[in-house]
Amino acid sequence: MDLAPLTPLYERPGPWASAYLDTSFADEATLSRRELKGRQISEELAAQGADEETCRAVRRAIGSYAYGQTPGRAVFAAHGEVVFEPVLALPPPDESSAVWGPLPHVAPLPELTPDEPDTLVVGSTGPAPTSHSVRPPAAAPRARSRAATRPPPTGPSATSS
């Protein structure tokens, strides 16, 4: 993941409003849903202690997003100004989330941003340098319940038919 776009998030003092939003759908209710989502996220941030100017900036940003064209958006704001608004490659696990804190909440970004190589290998096997990206194998799906994470039964009762 290219971390350069995150630089403005760490060059400014907090506190920060961080919000993640599913924008994958578009239907006849999109306009009212977008307005409702902007208000809901703004109220969540205010309840967590966010200042009014920052809540208003986040709400305006959410109100400007086009739905149905991208899977999701994130918005990071501080001191009444939106600083970073990445497009997400996947919708967030929850339809939306909002966090107010001393630092921007960027932990979900690596899983939600466009696929990029995790490692770039550069070498030379001949007269010119070569490069290729390396991606680790896909992670196994997360277990949905505790039962799914239990080891298989062992012992005499497990082998009898």
mmCIF file of N, CA, C and O in Angstrom, residues 40-76:
data_model
loop_
_atom_site.group_PDB
_atom_site.id
_atom_site.type_symbol
_atom_site.label_atom_id
_atom_site.label_comp_id
_atom_site.label_asym_id
_atom_site.label_seq_id
_atom_site.Cartn_x
_atom_site.Cartn_y
_atom_site.Cartn_z
ATOM 1 N N GLN A 40 -26.431 11.128 10.140
ATOM 2 C CA GLN A 40 -26.163 10.087 11.143
ATOM 3 C C GLN A 40 -24.689 10.075 11.549
ATOM 4 O O GLN A 40 -24.354 10.054 12.733
ATOM 5 N N ILE A 41 -23.788 10.096 10.585
ATOM 6 C CA ILE A 41 -22.353 10.067 10.880
ATOM 7 C C ILE A 41 -21.943 11.346 11.610
ATOM 8 O O ILE A 41 -21.174 11.301 12.574
ATOM 9 N N SER A 42 -22.472 12.478 11.186
ATOM 10 C CA SER A 42 -22.181 13.745 11.849
ATOM 11 C C SER A 42 -22.630 13.712 13.306
ATOM 12 O O SER A 42 -21.909 14.158 14.206
ATOM 13 N N GLU A 43 -23.809 13.161 13.565
ATOM 14 C CA GLU A 43 -24.316 13.058 14.936
ATOM 15 C C GLU A 43 -23.485 12.077 15.768
ATOM 16 O O GLU A 43 -23.242 12.317 16.957
ATOM 17 N N GLU A 44 -23.037 10.971 15.153
ATOM 18 C CA GLU A 44 -22.164 10.022 15.857
ATOM 19 C C GLU A 44 -20.863 10.700 16.283
ATOM 20 O O GLU A 44 -20.398 10.519 17.412
ATOM 21 N N LEU A 45 -20.285 11.473 15.373
ATOM 22 C CA LEU A 45 -19.038 12.174 15.693
ATOM 23 C C LEU A 45 -19.262 13.207 16.792
ATOM 24 O O LEU A 45 -18.456 13.319 17.719
ATOM 25 N N ALA A 46 -20.359 13.953 16.711
ATOM 26 C CA ALA A 46 -20.670 14.952 17.739
ATOM 27 C C ALA A 46 -20.852 14.291 19.097
ATOM 28 O O ALA A 46 -20.373 14.807 20.115
ATOM 29 N N ALA A 47 -21.517 13.145 19.130
ATOM 30 C CA ALA A 47 -21.724 12.423 20.386
ATOM 31 C C ALA A 47 -20.399 11.956 20.988
ATOM 32 O O ALA A 47 -20.295 11.777 22.205
ATOM 33 N N GLN A 48 -19.395 11.766 20.141
ATOM 34 C CA GLN A 48 -18.074 11.348 20.624
ATOM 35 C C GLN A 48 -17.195 12.550 20.988
ATOM 36 O O GLN A 48 -16.055 12.377 21.401
ATOM 37 N N GLY A 49 -17.721 13.771 20.790
ATOM 38 C CA GLY A 49 -16.988 14.974 21.182
ATOM 39 C C GLY A 49 -16.433 15.807 20.054
ATOM 40 O O GLY A 49 -15.719 16.785 20.289
ATOM 41 N N ALA A 50 -16.747 15.473 18.805
ATOM 42 C CA ALA A 50 -16.229 16.232 17.662
ATOM 43 C C ALA A 50 -16.816 17.642 17.640
ATOM 44 O O ALA A 50 -17.978 17.857 17.988
ATOM 45 N N ASP A 51 -15.995 18.595 17.212
ATOM 46 C CA ASP A 51 -16.450 19.982 17.114
ATOM 47 C C ASP A 51 -17.430 20.138 15.950
ATOM 48 O O ASP A 51 -17.439 19.355 14.990
ATOM 49 N N GLU A 52 -18.251 21.167 16.042
ATOM 50 C CA GLU A 52 -19.323 21.388 15.064
ATOM 51 C C GLU A 52 -18.795 21.598 13.648
ATOM 52 O O GLU A 52 -19.359 21.081 12.686
ATOM 53 N N GLU A 53 -17.692 22.333 13.494
ATOM 54 C CA GLU A 53 -17.145 22.617 12.158
ATOM 55 C C GLU A 53 -16.674 21.333 11.472
ATOM 56 O O GLU A 53 -16.879 21.152 10.273
ATOM 57 N N THR A 54 -16.042 20.451 12.232
ATOM 58 C CA THR A 54 -15.564 19.194 11.653
ATOM 59 C C THR A 54 -16.748 18.306 11.280
ATOM 60 O O THR A 54 -16.755 17.696 10.202
ATOM 61 N N CYS A 55 -17.761 18.250 12.137
ATOM 62 C CA CYS A 55 -18.963 17.465 11.821
ATOM 63 C C CYS A 55 -19.614 17.983 10.540
ATOM 64 O O CYS A 55 -20.024 17.195 9.680
ATOM 65 N N ARG A 56 -19.682 19.295 10.415
ATOM 66 C CA ARG A 56 -20.279 19.900 9.215
ATOM 67 C C ARG A 56 -19.461 19.574 7.967
ATOM 68 O O ARG A 56 -20.013 19.265 6.908
ATOM 69 N N ALA A 57 -18.124 19.607 8.075
ATOM 70 C CA ALA A 57 -17.261 19.294 6.928
ATOM 71 C C ALA A 57 -17.445 17.842 6.493
ATOM 72 O O ALA A 57 -17.530 17.550 5.288
ATOM 73 N N VAL A 58 -17.535 16.925 7.446
ATOM 74 C CA VAL A 58 -17.744 15.509 7.131
ATOM 75 C C VAL A 58 -19.110 15.330 6.471
ATOM 76 O O VAL A 58 -19.235 14.622 5.467
ATOM 77 N N ARG A 59 -20.114 15.976 7.011
ATOM 78 C CA ARG A 59 -21.477 15.861 6.451
ATOM 79 C C ARG A 59 -21.524 16.378 5.013
ATOM 80 O O ARG A 59 -22.137 15.763 4.143
ATOM 81 N N ARG A 60 -20.870 17.509 4.754
ATOM 82 C CA ARG A 60 -20.833 18.050 3.376
ATOM 83 C C ARG A 60 -20.131 17.077 2.435
ATOM 84 O O ARG A 60 -20.577 16.854 1.308
ATOM 85 N N ALA A 61 -19.011 16.504 2.889
ATOM 86 C CA ALA A 61 -18.281 15.556 2.044
ATOM 87 C C ALA A 61 -19.159 14.360 1.711
ATOM 88 O O ALA A 61 -19.256 13.957 0.539
ATOM 89 N N ILE A 62 -19.802 13.793 2.713
ATOM 90 C CA ILE A 62 -20.666 12.624 2.475
ATOM 91 C C ILE A 62 -21.815 12.980 1.538
ATOM 92 O O ILE A 62 -22.186 12.186 0.681
ATOM 93 N N GLY A 63 -22.339 14.180 1.655
ATOM 94 C CA GLY A 63 -23.417 14.624 0.775
ATOM 95 C C GLY A 63 -22.992 14.804 -0.673
ATOM 96 O O GLY A 63 -23.821 14.832 -1.575
ATOM 97 N N SER A 64 -21.686 14.901 -0.908
ATOM 98 C CA SER A 64 -21.201 15.109 -2.280
ATOM 99 C C SER A 64 -20.837 13.810 -2.999
ATOM 100 O O SER A 64 -20.583 13.822 -4.198
ATOM 101 N N TYR A 65 -20.805 12.691 -2.286
ATOM 102 C CA TYR A 65 -20.365 11.446 -2.896
ATOM 103 C C TYR A 65 -21.418 10.890 -3.849
ATOM 104 O O TYR A 65 -22.607 10.900 -3.558
ATOM 105 N N ALA A 66 -20.944 10.366 -4.970
ATOM 106 C CA ALA A 66 -21.816 9.694 -5.934
ATOM 107 C C ALA A 66 -21.976 8.247 -5.490
ATOM 108 O O ALA A 66 -20.988 7.565 -5.232
ATOM 109 N N TYR A 67 -23.191 7.806 -5.386
ATOM 110 C CA TYR A 67 -23.456 6.427 -4.977
ATOM 111 C C TYR A 67 -23.612 5.554 -6.211
ATOM 112 O O TYR A 67 -24.034 6.015 -7.260
ATOM 113 N N GLY A 68 -23.245 4.292 -6.074
ATOM 114 C CA GLY A 68 -23.368 3.351 -7.173
ATOM 115 C C GLY A 68 -22.188 3.353 -8.119
ATOM 116 O O GLY A 68 -22.135 2.565 -9.053
ATOM 117 N N GLN A 69 -21.220 4.222 -7.891
ATOM 118 C CA GLN A 69 -20.053 4.288 -8.773
ATOM 119 C C GLN A 69 -18.799 3.713 -8.123
ATOM 120 O O GLN A 69 -17.856 3.349 -8.816
ATOM 121 N N THR A 70 -18.763 3.679 -6.796
ATOM 122 C CA THR A 70 -17.627 3.112 -6.059
ATOM 123 C C THR A 70 -18.177 2.258 -4.919
ATOM 124 O O THR A 70 -19.275 2.513 -4.429
ATOM 125 N N PRO A 71 -17.417 1.262 -4.464
ATOM 126 C CA PRO A 71 -17.888 0.420 -3.362
ATOM 127 C C PRO A 71 -17.980 1.161 -2.030
ATOM 128 O O PRO A 71 -18.811 0.852 -1.198
ATOM 129 N N GLY A 72 -17.102 2.135 -1.829
ATOM 130 C CA GLY A 72 -17.123 2.843 -0.559
ATOM 131 C C GLY A 72 -16.217 4.049 -0.576
ATOM 132 O O GLY A 72 -15.440 4.254 -1.507
ATOM 133 N N ARG A 73 -16.358 4.853 0.470
ATOM 134 C CA ARG A 73 -15.526 6.041 0.651
ATOM 135 C C ARG A 73 -15.124 6.127 2.109
ATOM 136 O O ARG A 73 -15.829 5.639 2.985
ATOM 137 N N ALA A 74 -14.016 6.772 2.346
ATOM 138 C CA ALA A 74 -13.597 7.118 3.697
ATOM 139 C C ALA A 74 -13.366 8.617 3.700
ATOM 140 O O ALA A 74 -13.054 9.214 2.659
ATOM 141 N N VAL A 75 -13.560 9.221 4.845
ATOM 142 C CA VAL A 75 -13.317 10.660 4.969
ATOM 143 C C VAL A 75 -12.623 10.911 6.306
ATOM 144 O O VAL A 75 -12.990 10.344 7.329
ATOM 145 N N PHE A 76 -11.562 11.732 6.234
ATOM 146 C CA PHE A 76 -10.785 12.087 7.415
ATOM 147 C C PHE A 76 -10.773 13.610 7.509
ATOM 148 O O PHE A 76 -10.409 14.287 6.542
#
